[in-house]
Every structure is written in C-alpha cells, then in structure tokens.
Amino acid sequence: MTTSEWGEKSSADLMSRYVSKEMGYGVPKEGWRICLAHEFKEKRKPFQAKDVSLSNVFEHVGLGIRYLKWWYKKTQVEKKAPFIDMFHAQPLRQIYGAPLGGIGGGTITRGWRGEFCRWQLNPGMYHYKTVTANQFTVCLRRGGQTVYQQVLSVERPPTLQGWNWGYCGEYAFYHALYPRAWTVYHLPGQNVTLTCRQISPVIPHDYQDSSLPVAVFVWDIENKNDYALDVSIMFTMVNGSGHKDDKSGGHWNEPFHLEKEGEAVSGVLLHHCLAVNPYTLCIAAREQPDSQVSHQTAFTPKGTCSGLWSDLITDGRLDSPTGSSPPTPKGEKVAAALAVSCSVPAQGHNSLEFCLAWDMPNIMFGSRERKHTRRYTRYFGTKGDASPSLGHYALTHYRQWEKSIDEWQRPILQDSSLPSWYKSALFNELYFVVDGGTVWTELPEDADVSGGVRSKDGGLPARPAVVKEFGRFAYLEGQEYRMYNTYDVHFYASFALIMLWPKLALSLQYDIAGSVVQQDPMERLHLMSGRYSPVKAKNVVPHDIGDPDDEPWQRVNAYLIHDTADWKDLNLKFVLQVYRDFHLTQDHQYLKDMWPVCQAVMESEMKFDLDGDGLIENSGYADQTYDGWTVTGPSAYCGGLWLASLCVMCKMAKLVENEEAYKRYRDILDRGSAAYDKLLWNGKYYNYDSSGRDLSNSVMSDQCAGHWFLRASGLGEGEYQAFPKEKIQSALKSVFDLNVMSFAGGQMGAVNGMRPEGVPDRSSVQSDEVWIGVVYGLAATMIHEGMKEEGMRTAEGCYRTVWERLGMAFQTPEAYCEKGIYRSLAYMRPLSVWAMQLALNTSQKDQTTTAQTEATDGEQGQDLGETQS
C-alpha cells in the first residue's frame, strides 16, 4: 500500500459508518472528521509496572521501593494527589473532542459525540466525569404541534429516562479544526440538518480575548422540506462538573438579562459556592427579533426528569417560576435549562446562538498559601460577578474571533503543497496550549521574578516589562505528569508559544531565568539515585516550577525522580531557547537581560568537560529523559546540545559586543566539535554515546536536536555552524531508514532507539517507545535539511497512529510502543508540530531569496552582456 493509499484508508475508516449524504453548513474540508457511530478497533492500555522487562526491573528495584514509600506518604498521610501516579494511570477513553474556553481560565472538554466529559476548572487538576444532563436537545414543530423531539446524544443512560435518548450516530459526524469544531446532525425522516459550530477565542497574538473562559455554540438549521418549521434548541447544564462537590450543598441558580450597546442577552447563572475557588457557570443566548429565549431556572437532574421534557414538548418553550432557586440541600444537585426558538422557512435556513461561560477569577492552588488572579480579570474584574458580561461579550464578538481565526488559518489550509493530515495535526494539537492545566495570571504588585539578584549583579529586573504587561504563564508537562513548565519538554513544545503567543513564551523564560539564580540548600531524597542532594543548586535551570496541588512559582523543581545534577541538558536548552526566541522576536531588551544568565548557566556546565577537550561528558541518566538508558562519556544528544549552545553563545556575544566572550566560546566550540566528531561519528550517524559498550552505537532518533535548534534560529551554516552539513544529512538518512522505515512498516513514526541491524533497542523502558513530540521535531529537522518528503512521512506515521487508529484525539500521549501500550495521555511535547511549520516557513523564505538572487544575477549578467556588446 502506498503512503497516499494508506492515509486515505485511515481517514476513510473514521467516516465509514456515516450513511447520510448531508455534509453540514459551512463545515471546512480540512480537519479531523469522525462519524458518531465509529468505534475504534484497537484498545490500548497505559504503561504499568508489569510492562517493565525483567532486566529493567532488577535495575530499578531501588527506585520502585523509594517511589512506593513516597507515594504512600503523599496519598495516605498528606492526602494529596501524587504528580505522577504510577498506580492509577488514566485508562484510554476514545471520546474526547476540542476543549472549550480560552487560555489560562480553565477548560471544559466536549467529546466528539457531544458529551461534556473532562473538566479542569481548578487550575491544573483534572477529573474525568461525563455529566449526563449536560446536553443539547432539538424540538421540531409544525402547525403548532411538536413532531419530533430528541436529545442529540447517542447514549442511552440509566437516568433521565423521561427524555428521548439514543440518537442514531450513523446520521451525524464531528469535525475539528481547533479552536473550532462542527457537529452535523441529519435528523432521520425529518429532512432537517443541524450543524453545531463550537468556537473558543484562541487567537494568535491576541492577549485579551484569548484569555476569556467562554465558548460559543452556533446552531445552523437547514430545512429541506416544502413547509416551514418552528425549531427549538434546548441547552441543559448541571451546576457543577460531575465532581463530588456538586452535592456539597449551598449551590443555587438565578436567571439574568443583560442589555448594552444595543444587544440583549438572557440566560441562567449557576453559582457553585465552594470555600476554595468558587465559580459561576453561565448559559446564555442572544435575543434577536426572529427568535425567542426561554429558560427553566432550576430542575433536579435525577429520576425520569420528565417534567422538563414535557415543558419543552408542549410549545417548544420553557416556563420557569420567577426568581432565584433556593440553595441546594447537602446531597442534592441542581441544573438549569435554556431554550431558543425560531422559525425556519421551507427550503430555508436560520441560526441560533448559545454561550457557555465560567467565572473563577481568583484561584488558589493545592497549598492554599496564596491567591492568584486570572488574566481575564484585567478586563472583567475580580469580584466573581462577570458571567453575564462574559456571555454578552462572547455572543457579540465571536464573529470577529472567527474572522481572525480564518485569516490565521487560511494561508496554511489553502496551501496545496501541504497534506491534509498535516493541517489537522498543526491546528488540532494546539488544544494543549489551553487544556494543558494552563494558568495565566496577573503579576502581583509585590512580585519579584528576578530571584533576588539584580541586573547589575548579573541578574534580572524585579518586574520585567513583558511579565508585568502580559502576566505569568504556566502549563503542565501532561495531564497525568502534573508539573508546571517542565523545561526539558517545553524545549520541544515552546515552538507553538513563540510563534503564536510570543509574549507568553518570553514571560515564561523570565520566570525560569529568575529561578536559575536561586538556590535551595535543603537536602532531599532523589528517587532514581537514592541519594540526598540540594533541592536547587545555583545557576542551574529547574526541571519544573511546581505542582498545582502545591504552590507553583514558589517552590521550584517539584521533580523528585532525578537529582538536579542529572539534568545537564536543561541549561543547554535554556541557552538555545533564549537565542531562538530572540531570533523570532528581535526583542533586544530580552537578549540583554538574558545574556548574563546564559553566561552563568554555561559556566555551570563547564565542569562537566572532564578532560578539557571542549566537550561535556555524561554519567548516569543525564541524557534526554530515557529513564534507564545509561549514558557514559560524551553522547550524541547532550554533546550536540552543548555544541549548539556554544554556537549561539558566540552569536549572542557578537550581538552584545563582548569580543572576549566570543573568543572564549569560539575556542571551546572548535575543540568540542573536533572531539564530538572523533568520539561519536561512525561514518553514517552519531553513536548514542562514546562508552564503547555493546549498545553505544544505537541510532537515536533525536541525535540532531542541537542542529535542529540552530536551523530554527537562523544559524547552522558558515561562521555559526557546529556540525558538518553532509554528516547531519547522513545521520538523518540513517534515522529515516532505520528508526522510521524499519519500524512498524514505516507507519508509526520514529522509534527512540534502533540498533544498526534494524531491530529496536530494548535496553531501557523508553528506548523502544515512539515519542510523538520528538518525532515532530525530527521531521522539522529533516525539512530544514531539504528532506521534506522524508520529514512528512515520518510525522504522518504519528498523526495517523494517534488520531485515526488509536482514538487519542485531543489527548495525544507522550509515547506509544509498536504494540499494546501507551504512556502519559494529553502531553505537552506534541506541540512541537509547530516546529515543522517554522521549518516550512524558513525553507520557503530561503527558496524565495535564492530565486530572487538568481533572477537579479541573471538580470545583471544580461545587462553586463549588453554593455560589452
């Protein structure tokens, strides 16, 4: 089967059960599309201790015992959720769709079958409950009589039996092109098609509306009959999120009406009254001349709930008593309903608009030590009364959001040289910017992000302008690996931020830089090594900035698995990102502020050049994060990052006019490059490490990561070249031939480690995994080197596996193996798909420049010829 046939079959499978010919109203061609009746054949399980090979079990007995003790203390004594829970990995639920909401205000995920099923209102903390009563229902009326009423859900739940469940999924499909999604429902026997368009305000370079905790649902109704119909859509919502605190008592609902600037909005406010992080949900609709809005302030979402159903079926409207509902007794839940009705002419179209908003302005993390204020409060206040205004703003501004989204996405979607799967991957993987436990907060007036070391002493400003203006930003390593701004992974994911929300990327860098100069001498047991060492050494980049169940930004480096000294790549990744970010933003103040910090972290790396050859050496588990893949001596990965870091230090030294620093880094780079070549190059690729052990010549998929960052930063050639071009291209070809095409028939991306004889390296628990984010970075490197076809083939294997075969849409994991298992659902690293777009943009510019130069040279040659003649 050719690549193109394989891709077409893979996509077609998702829609194979769709029986209708209706394709909906305004649904785009590109994106991820699936029939609501589809069932994924392959059911994978999360990685567990039993999946570790016997040899690796013996190597990690100490780690296992230490982790078990730590886990017991965390869960049973402290009553907290461990930030990595090896005993309760999330099972695979193949149900998720595009999350609702903007950046940093919490998220609610709506599944591709329409269920509200993943909740992150408390910052960084998830629970996975499908709230049965949260639904859209359609009512069709003709001549004053209801002819059809249906919950738009394929489920048949054991509760709410008074409602008409079990919509036939073969007549509907879901289409996602984040931050929008469409669900098309053809109503069997009614000649009516509904298209629900879901819009969240996630807009590149927009730092106001992108922060809003809102989503809009536009229902387009197509009536293909020869007679008019009255159509009502009812939106029902429980006061809560399916969590046990829904029954804690004291919650209440109230109707509202808000009119301003000539626009009126009505709905219901659902006040969720908790001692910590209280919030208000809002369901609202815009009042228009040709539509009617009605509501039911409160109903009990249990039993048959036939009263609400009958209320709608009688006249397509809801009739509610006036006033607010009483607070709920303990043990009881309350819900609300909103209905909007309109007339749709024969062979005609009409539309209805709903909004869902939530207002949790002030947040406390698990430690409850300090109150943080969310970014959107700059525009809507901190009092917790903003829900009506949020709903009104969303319903009156969503068209402008869509215009901005169209302008951003159109050039890529219309580029016929790009495959459809890539367009889906590029936009849909962005879900994690919003749904990665993301927090975006205002910088408190008393905050000092410098770590206490002032600029004159080689530190930072206390309140850098970009942080003061654009706030603080943090996102999780993964929904299951619950650590904020995990830096070795952010190295890959950061391309999405720096290209789309660069101010947030720079703000994050200032926070990391401030923590670099800090130190915490308190001794702590590290689970991997079993040794005690300081929590945080000075001039070392932290692994992360904390756990949302504790207090992020206050206690850096929550990670306990490795000692800080094991993470030699973090400092190098900081230096590379500093220059990459400057290259893409041209923010000279940022470069000036970061230069002394970069010098400090490079000095802390120098001590690992044990033999003075200009190349740092590794020991233990220092290379990447392939736990258990022992590295001895210089390695392809860390060594490559080191050389690339020296290269950008040379460039930055020139920019800050520090000739002495330039000469020093240039000398180390020249000596290090020679040593790297001598110790690691084997004629085809760079060996995994230089130890000479049996597996040191394994082929690492990510061996060119340093060169990738140079190319992404406009370097890697001429004076700022760390690796010979022909060797990089040979290494990439070896990776493509072995790690990609010799693994799983070339259809699952690149395995981390491959033996030169063409079998996966199984020497560690992670060497035979595919890391999706690493694969996207590898594909970007190939594109930079003129290997676009190989890069696209490499990345396509991951997209097809995750989104079309394994049912992991909107929960792309960190890793999967060829068979059976996956690890860490909903992970940060796959945002690196945006590195591919940067590579494509760069290649396009290079080609344009070359063509213009050749044309100019040709014209000059012609002029010269004419002059001579």
Short mmCIF file of N, CA, C and O in Angstrom, two decimals, residues 574-671:
data_model
loop_
_atom_site.label_atom_id
_atom_site.label_comp_id
_atom_site.label_asym_id
_atom_site.label_seq_id
_atom_site.Cartn_x
_atom_site.Cartn_y
_atom_site.Cartn_z
N PHE A 574 17.97 25.94 27.85
CA PHE A 574 17.65 27.33 28.18
C PHE A 574 18.41 28.28 27.25
O PHE A 574 17.82 29.20 26.66
N VAL A 575 19.69 28.06 27.09
CA VAL A 575 20.52 28.92 26.23
C VAL A 575 20.00 28.90 24.79
O VAL A 575 19.85 29.94 24.14
N LEU A 576 19.69 27.71 24.29
CA LEU A 576 19.21 27.59 22.91
C LEU A 576 17.87 28.30 22.72
O LEU A 576 17.63 28.96 21.70
N GLN A 577 16.99 28.17 23.72
CA GLN A 577 15.69 28.84 23.60
C GLN A 577 15.82 30.35 23.69
O GLN A 577 15.09 31.08 23.01
N VAL A 578 16.73 30.84 24.54
CA VAL A 578 16.91 32.28 24.65
C VAL A 578 17.24 32.87 23.29
O VAL A 578 16.62 33.86 22.85
N TYR A 579 18.19 32.25 22.58
CA TYR A 579 18.56 32.83 21.28
C TYR A 579 17.47 32.59 20.24
O TYR A 579 17.15 33.47 19.45
N ARG A 580 16.88 31.39 20.22
CA ARG A 580 15.80 31.13 19.27
C ARG A 580 14.67 32.17 19.43
O ARG A 580 14.13 32.70 18.45
N ASP A 581 14.33 32.47 20.70
CA ASP A 581 13.26 33.43 20.96
C ASP A 581 13.65 34.83 20.51
O ASP A 581 12.83 35.58 19.98
N PHE A 582 14.91 35.19 20.74
CA PHE A 582 15.36 36.50 20.26
C PHE A 582 15.31 36.56 18.73
O PHE A 582 14.85 37.55 18.15
N HIS A 583 15.76 35.50 18.10
CA HIS A 583 15.78 35.46 16.63
C HIS A 583 14.37 35.68 16.06
O HIS A 583 14.21 36.39 15.06
N LEU A 584 13.36 35.10 16.71
CA LEU A 584 12.00 35.20 16.18
C LEU A 584 11.27 36.46 16.61
O LEU A 584 10.30 36.85 15.98
N THR A 585 11.71 37.10 17.71
CA THR A 585 11.01 38.30 18.20
C THR A 585 11.82 39.58 18.00
O THR A 585 11.25 40.67 18.00
N GLN A 586 13.14 39.44 17.88
CA GLN A 586 14.05 40.61 17.80
C GLN A 586 13.86 41.55 18.98
O GLN A 586 13.97 42.77 18.86
N ASP A 587 13.60 40.97 20.16
CA ASP A 587 13.44 41.75 21.39
C ASP A 587 14.82 41.93 22.03
O ASP A 587 15.32 41.06 22.73
N HIS A 588 15.43 43.10 21.80
CA HIS A 588 16.82 43.33 22.24
C HIS A 588 16.91 43.47 23.76
O HIS A 588 17.93 43.11 24.35
N GLN A 589 15.86 43.99 24.40
CA GLN A 589 15.89 44.08 25.86
C GLN A 589 15.92 42.69 26.48
O GLN A 589 16.63 42.44 27.45
N TYR A 590 15.16 41.79 25.90
CA TYR A 590 15.14 40.39 26.36
C TYR A 590 16.54 39.79 26.25
O TYR A 590 17.04 39.16 27.18
N LEU A 591 17.19 39.99 25.12
CA LEU A 591 18.54 39.43 24.93
C LEU A 591 19.51 40.02 25.95
O LEU A 591 20.31 39.30 26.56
N LYS A 592 19.40 41.32 26.16
CA LYS A 592 20.28 41.99 27.12
C LYS A 592 20.08 41.44 28.53
O LYS A 592 21.04 41.19 29.27
N ASP A 593 18.80 41.22 28.90
CA ASP A 593 18.50 40.69 30.25
C ASP A 593 19.00 39.25 30.40
O ASP A 593 19.47 38.86 31.48
N MET A 594 18.86 38.45 29.35
CA MET A 594 19.16 37.02 29.45
C MET A 594 20.65 36.70 29.30
O MET A 594 21.10 35.63 29.73
N TRP A 595 21.42 37.58 28.70
CA TRP A 595 22.83 37.29 28.43
C TRP A 595 23.61 36.89 29.69
O TRP A 595 24.28 35.85 29.69
N PRO A 596 23.54 37.66 30.80
CA PRO A 596 24.31 37.23 31.98
C PRO A 596 23.84 35.90 32.56
O PRO A 596 24.64 35.13 33.09
N VAL A 597 22.53 35.61 32.45
CA VAL A 597 22.02 34.34 32.96
C VAL A 597 22.55 33.19 32.11
O VAL A 597 22.95 32.14 32.62
N CYS A 598 22.57 33.40 30.79
CA CYS A 598 23.13 32.38 29.89
C CYS A 598 24.59 32.13 30.20
O CYS A 598 25.06 30.98 30.21
N GLN A 599 25.35 33.18 30.46
CA GLN A 599 26.76 33.00 30.81
C GLN A 599 26.91 32.18 32.09
O GLN A 599 27.76 31.29 32.18
N ALA A 600 26.03 32.46 33.08
CA ALA A 600 26.11 31.75 34.35
C ALA A 600 25.82 30.26 34.18
O ALA A 600 26.52 29.41 34.75
N VAL A 601 24.80 29.92 33.40
CA VAL A 601 24.46 28.50 33.26
C VAL A 601 25.52 27.78 32.41
O VAL A 601 25.80 26.60 32.64
N MET A 602 26.11 28.47 31.45
CA MET A 602 27.18 27.84 30.66
C MET A 602 28.40 27.56 31.54
O MET A 602 29.06 26.53 31.39
N GLU A 603 28.68 28.48 32.45
CA GLU A 603 29.80 28.24 33.38
C GLU A 603 29.54 27.01 34.24
O GLU A 603 30.45 26.24 34.52
N SER A 604 28.27 26.82 34.64
CA SER A 604 27.97 25.66 35.48
C SER A 604 28.09 24.36 34.69
O SER A 604 28.27 23.29 35.27
N GLU A 605 27.98 24.45 33.35
CA GLU A 605 28.16 23.26 32.50
C GLU A 605 29.64 22.92 32.30
O GLU A 605 29.97 21.76 32.04
N MET A 606 30.48 23.93 32.37
CA MET A 606 31.90 23.73 32.03
C MET A 606 32.54 22.63 32.87
O MET A 606 33.44 21.93 32.42
N LYS A 607 32.05 22.47 34.11
CA LYS A 607 32.68 21.48 35.00
C LYS A 607 32.50 20.05 34.51
O LYS A 607 33.20 19.13 34.97
N PHE A 608 31.60 19.85 33.54
CA PHE A 608 31.40 18.50 33.01
C PHE A 608 32.33 18.19 31.83
O PHE A 608 32.29 17.10 31.28
N ASP A 609 33.16 19.17 31.46
CA ASP A 609 34.21 18.90 30.48
C ASP A 609 35.40 18.34 31.25
O ASP A 609 36.37 19.05 31.55
N LEU A 610 35.32 17.05 31.55
CA LEU A 610 36.27 16.44 32.49
C LEU A 610 37.69 16.33 31.95
O LEU A 610 38.64 16.36 32.70
N ASP A 611 37.82 16.19 30.63
CA ASP A 611 39.16 16.02 30.07
C ASP A 611 39.63 17.23 29.28
O ASP A 611 40.66 17.17 28.59
N GLY A 612 38.88 18.34 29.36
CA GLY A 612 39.33 19.58 28.74
C GLY A 612 39.36 19.58 27.23
O GLY A 612 40.06 20.40 26.63
N ASP A 613 38.54 18.70 26.59
CA ASP A 613 38.56 18.67 25.12
C ASP A 613 37.47 19.53 24.50
O ASP A 613 37.25 19.51 23.28
N GLY A 614 36.77 20.32 25.36
CA GLY A 614 35.73 21.20 24.83
C GLY A 614 34.38 20.54 24.71
O GLY A 614 33.43 21.15 24.21
N LEU A 615 34.26 19.29 25.18
CA LEU A 615 33.00 18.54 25.06
C LEU A 615 32.60 18.04 26.43
O LEU A 615 33.40 17.40 27.12
N ILE A 616 31.37 18.32 26.85
CA ILE A 616 30.93 17.87 28.17
C ILE A 616 30.65 16.38 28.13
O ILE A 616 30.33 15.80 27.10
N GLU A 617 30.80 15.75 29.31
CA GLU A 617 30.58 14.31 29.42
C GLU A 617 29.37 14.04 30.30
O GLU A 617 28.97 14.87 31.11
N ASN A 618 28.81 12.87 30.11
CA ASN A 618 27.62 12.46 30.85
C ASN A 618 27.96 11.32 31.79
O ASN A 618 28.92 10.60 31.62
N SER A 619 27.09 11.18 32.79
CA SER A 619 27.16 9.98 33.62
C SER A 619 25.75 9.71 34.11
O SER A 619 24.94 10.60 34.22
N GLY A 620 25.45 8.48 34.39
CA GLY A 620 24.12 8.14 34.93
C GLY A 620 23.02 8.32 33.93
O GLY A 620 23.07 7.78 32.84
N TYR A 621 22.02 9.13 34.27
CA TYR A 621 20.79 9.22 33.48
C TYR A 621 20.63 10.62 32.91
O TYR A 621 19.56 11.18 32.88
N ALA A 622 21.73 11.21 32.46
CA ALA A 622 21.71 12.63 32.13
C ALA A 622 21.19 12.96 30.75
O ALA A 622 20.98 14.10 30.44
N ASP A 623 21.02 11.98 29.91
CA ASP A 623 20.75 12.28 28.51
C ASP A 623 19.28 12.13 28.17
O ASP A 623 18.70 11.06 28.32
N GLN A 624 18.67 13.24 27.71
CA GLN A 624 17.25 13.27 27.43
C GLN A 624 16.53 12.82 28.70
O GLN A 624 16.96 13.14 29.79
N THR A 625 15.48 12.07 28.57
CA THR A 625 14.82 11.51 29.76
C THR A 625 14.49 10.06 29.51
O THR A 625 13.46 9.57 29.96
N TYR A 626 15.33 9.36 28.79
CA TYR A 626 15.07 7.95 28.55
C TYR A 626 15.50 7.18 29.80
O TYR A 626 16.62 6.70 29.89
N ASP A 627 14.62 7.14 30.79
CA ASP A 627 14.97 6.55 32.07
C ASP A 627 15.49 5.13 31.89
O ASP A 627 14.85 4.29 31.28
N GLY A 628 16.64 4.89 32.44
CA GLY A 628 17.23 3.57 32.39
C GLY A 628 18.19 3.38 31.23
O GLY A 628 18.90 2.38 31.16
N TRP A 629 18.22 4.34 30.30
CA TRP A 629 19.13 4.24 29.15
C TRP A 629 20.44 4.88 29.58
O TRP A 629 20.65 6.07 29.47
N THR A 630 21.34 4.11 30.13
CA THR A 630 22.55 4.63 30.74
C THR A 630 23.46 5.27 29.71
O THR A 630 23.65 4.77 28.62
N VAL A 631 24.02 6.42 30.08
CA VAL A 631 24.93 7.15 29.21
C VAL A 631 26.26 7.31 29.91
O VAL A 631 26.31 7.70 31.07
N THR A 632 27.35 7.00 29.23
CA THR A 632 28.67 7.17 29.80
C THR A 632 29.53 7.94 28.81
O THR A 632 29.58 7.60 27.64
N GLY A 633 30.20 8.99 29.30
CA GLY A 633 31.02 9.80 28.41
C GLY A 633 30.16 10.71 27.56
O GLY A 633 28.95 10.77 27.71
N PRO A 634 30.79 11.45 26.63
CA PRO A 634 30.02 12.32 25.73
C PRO A 634 28.99 11.52 24.94
O PRO A 634 29.22 10.37 24.57
N SER A 635 27.84 12.16 24.66
CA SER A 635 26.77 11.49 23.93
C SER A 635 26.31 12.34 22.77
O SER A 635 26.52 13.56 22.74
N ALA A 636 25.64 11.71 21.82
CA ALA A 636 25.16 12.43 20.64
C ALA A 636 24.19 13.53 21.04
O ALA A 636 24.28 14.65 20.54
N TYR A 637 23.28 13.23 21.96
CA TYR A 637 22.22 14.18 22.29
C TYR A 637 22.76 15.35 23.11
O TYR A 637 22.72 16.50 22.68
N CYS A 638 23.29 15.07 24.30
CA CYS A 638 23.78 16.16 25.15
C CYS A 638 24.98 16.85 24.51
O CYS A 638 25.11 18.08 24.59
N GLY A 639 25.85 16.06 23.89
CA GLY A 639 27.01 16.66 23.23
C GLY A 639 26.59 17.60 22.12
O GLY A 639 27.15 18.69 21.94
N GLY A 640 25.56 17.20 21.36
CA GLY A 640 25.06 18.05 20.28
C GLY A 640 24.43 19.33 20.80
O GLY A 640 24.60 20.41 20.22
N LEU A 641 23.67 19.22 21.91
CA LEU A 641 23.08 20.42 22.52
C LEU A 641 24.17 21.36 23.02
O LEU A 641 24.06 22.59 22.92
N TRP A 642 25.24 20.78 23.57
CA TRP A 642 26.37 21.57 24.08
C TRP A 642 27.03 22.37 22.95
O TRP A 642 27.25 23.57 23.07
N LEU A 643 27.32 21.71 21.85
CA LEU A 643 27.95 22.41 20.73
C LEU A 643 27.03 23.49 20.17
O LEU A 643 27.48 24.60 19.84
N ALA A 644 25.73 23.19 20.06
CA ALA A 644 24.78 24.19 19.56
C ALA A 644 24.71 25.38 20.52
O ALA A 644 24.62 26.54 20.09
N SER A 645 24.77 25.11 21.83
CA SER A 645 24.74 26.19 22.83
C SER A 645 25.97 27.07 22.70
O SER A 645 25.88 28.31 22.80
N LEU A 646 27.13 26.46 22.50
CA LEU A 646 28.36 27.25 22.29
C LEU A 646 28.22 28.13 21.05
O LEU A 646 28.66 29.29 21.04
N CYS A 647 27.61 27.58 20.03
CA CYS A 647 27.42 28.32 18.79
C CYS A 647 26.55 29.55 19.01
O CYS A 647 26.89 30.66 18.54
N VAL A 648 25.43 29.40 19.72
CA VAL A 648 24.56 30.56 19.94
C VAL A 648 25.19 31.53 20.94
O VAL A 648 24.95 32.75 20.85
N MET A 649 26.03 31.04 21.86
CA MET A 649 26.74 31.95 22.75
C MET A 649 27.70 32.83 21.96
O MET A 649 27.87 34.02 22.25
N CYS A 650 28.34 32.24 20.95
CA CYS A 650 29.20 33.04 20.06
C CYS A 650 28.39 34.13 19.37
O CYS A 650 28.80 35.30 19.30
N LYS A 651 27.22 33.77 18.88
CA LYS A 651 26.36 34.73 18.18
C LYS A 651 25.89 35.82 19.13
O LYS A 651 25.91 37.02 18.79
N MET A 652 25.46 35.42 20.34
CA MET A 652 24.98 36.42 21.29
C MET A 652 26.11 37.33 21.76
O MET A 652 25.91 38.53 21.97
N ALA A 653 27.31 36.78 21.92
CA ALA A 653 28.46 37.60 22.32
C ALA A 653 28.72 38.70 21.29
O ALA A 653 29.02 39.85 21.63
N LYS A 654 28.57 38.35 20.02
CA LYS A 654 28.72 39.36 18.95
C LYS A 654 27.64 40.43 19.07
O LYS A 654 27.90 41.63 18.93
N LEU A 655 26.42 39.99 19.35
CA LEU A 655 25.30 40.93 19.42
C LEU A 655 25.42 41.89 20.60
O LEU A 655 25.02 43.06 20.49
N VAL A 656 25.96 41.40 21.73
CA VAL A 656 26.13 42.28 22.90
C VAL A 656 27.52 42.91 22.92
O VAL A 656 27.91 43.55 23.88
N GLU A 657 28.26 42.68 21.83
CA GLU A 657 29.59 43.29 21.63
C GLU A 657 30.56 42.93 22.74
O GLU A 657 31.24 43.79 23.30
N ASN A 658 30.60 41.64 23.05
CA ASN A 658 31.55 41.13 24.05
C ASN A 658 32.55 40.24 23.31
O ASN A 658 32.36 39.03 23.19
N GLU A 659 33.61 40.83 22.81
CA GLU A 659 34.59 40.12 21.99
C GLU A 659 35.34 39.06 22.79
O GLU A 659 35.66 37.99 22.27
N GLU A 660 35.60 39.36 24.05
CA GLU A 660 36.33 38.40 24.90
C GLU A 660 35.51 37.11 25.06
O GLU A 660 36.05 36.00 24.95
N ALA A 661 34.20 37.26 25.31
CA ALA A 661 33.35 36.08 25.45
C ALA A 661 33.28 35.33 24.13
O ALA A 661 33.32 34.09 24.10
N TYR A 662 33.20 36.08 23.03
CA TYR A 662 33.14 35.42 21.71
C TYR A 662 34.36 34.52 21.50
O TYR A 662 34.22 33.36 21.09
N LYS A 663 35.55 35.06 21.78
CA LYS A 663 36.78 34.28 21.55
C LYS A 663 36.81 33.03 22.43
O LYS A 663 37.22 31.96 21.99
N ARG A 664 36.34 33.18 23.66
CA ARG A 664 36.36 32.03 24.59
C ARG A 664 35.42 30.93 24.10
O ARG A 664 35.80 29.76 24.02
N TYR A 665 34.17 31.30 23.77
CA TYR A 665 33.22 30.28 23.32
C TYR A 665 33.62 29.71 21.96
O TYR A 665 33.40 28.52 21.69
N ARG A 666 34.22 30.54 21.11
CA ARG A 666 34.67 30.06 19.80
C ARG A 666 35.74 28.99 19.95
O ARG A 666 35.72 27.96 19.27
N ASP A 667 36.68 29.22 20.88
CA ASP A 667 37.76 28.25 21.10
C ASP A 667 37.19 26.93 21.61
O ASP A 667 37.56 25.85 21.12
N ILE A 668 36.26 27.01 22.57
CA ILE A 668 35.67 25.77 23.12
C ILE A 668 34.88 25.06 22.03
O ILE A 668 34.92 23.83 21.92
N LEU A 669 34.13 25.83 21.21
CA LEU A 669 33.34 25.24 20.14
C LEU A 669 34.22 24.50 19.13
O LEU A 669 33.91 23.37 18.73
N ASP A 670 35.32 25.11 18.73
CA ASP A 670 36.21 24.47 17.75
C ASP A 670 36.78 23.17 18.29
O ASP A 670 36.82 22.14 17.61
N ARG A 671 37.24 23.21 19.56
CA ARG A 671 37.81 22.00 20.16
C ARG A 671 36.72 20.94 20.40
O ARG A 671 36.92 19.75 20.16
#
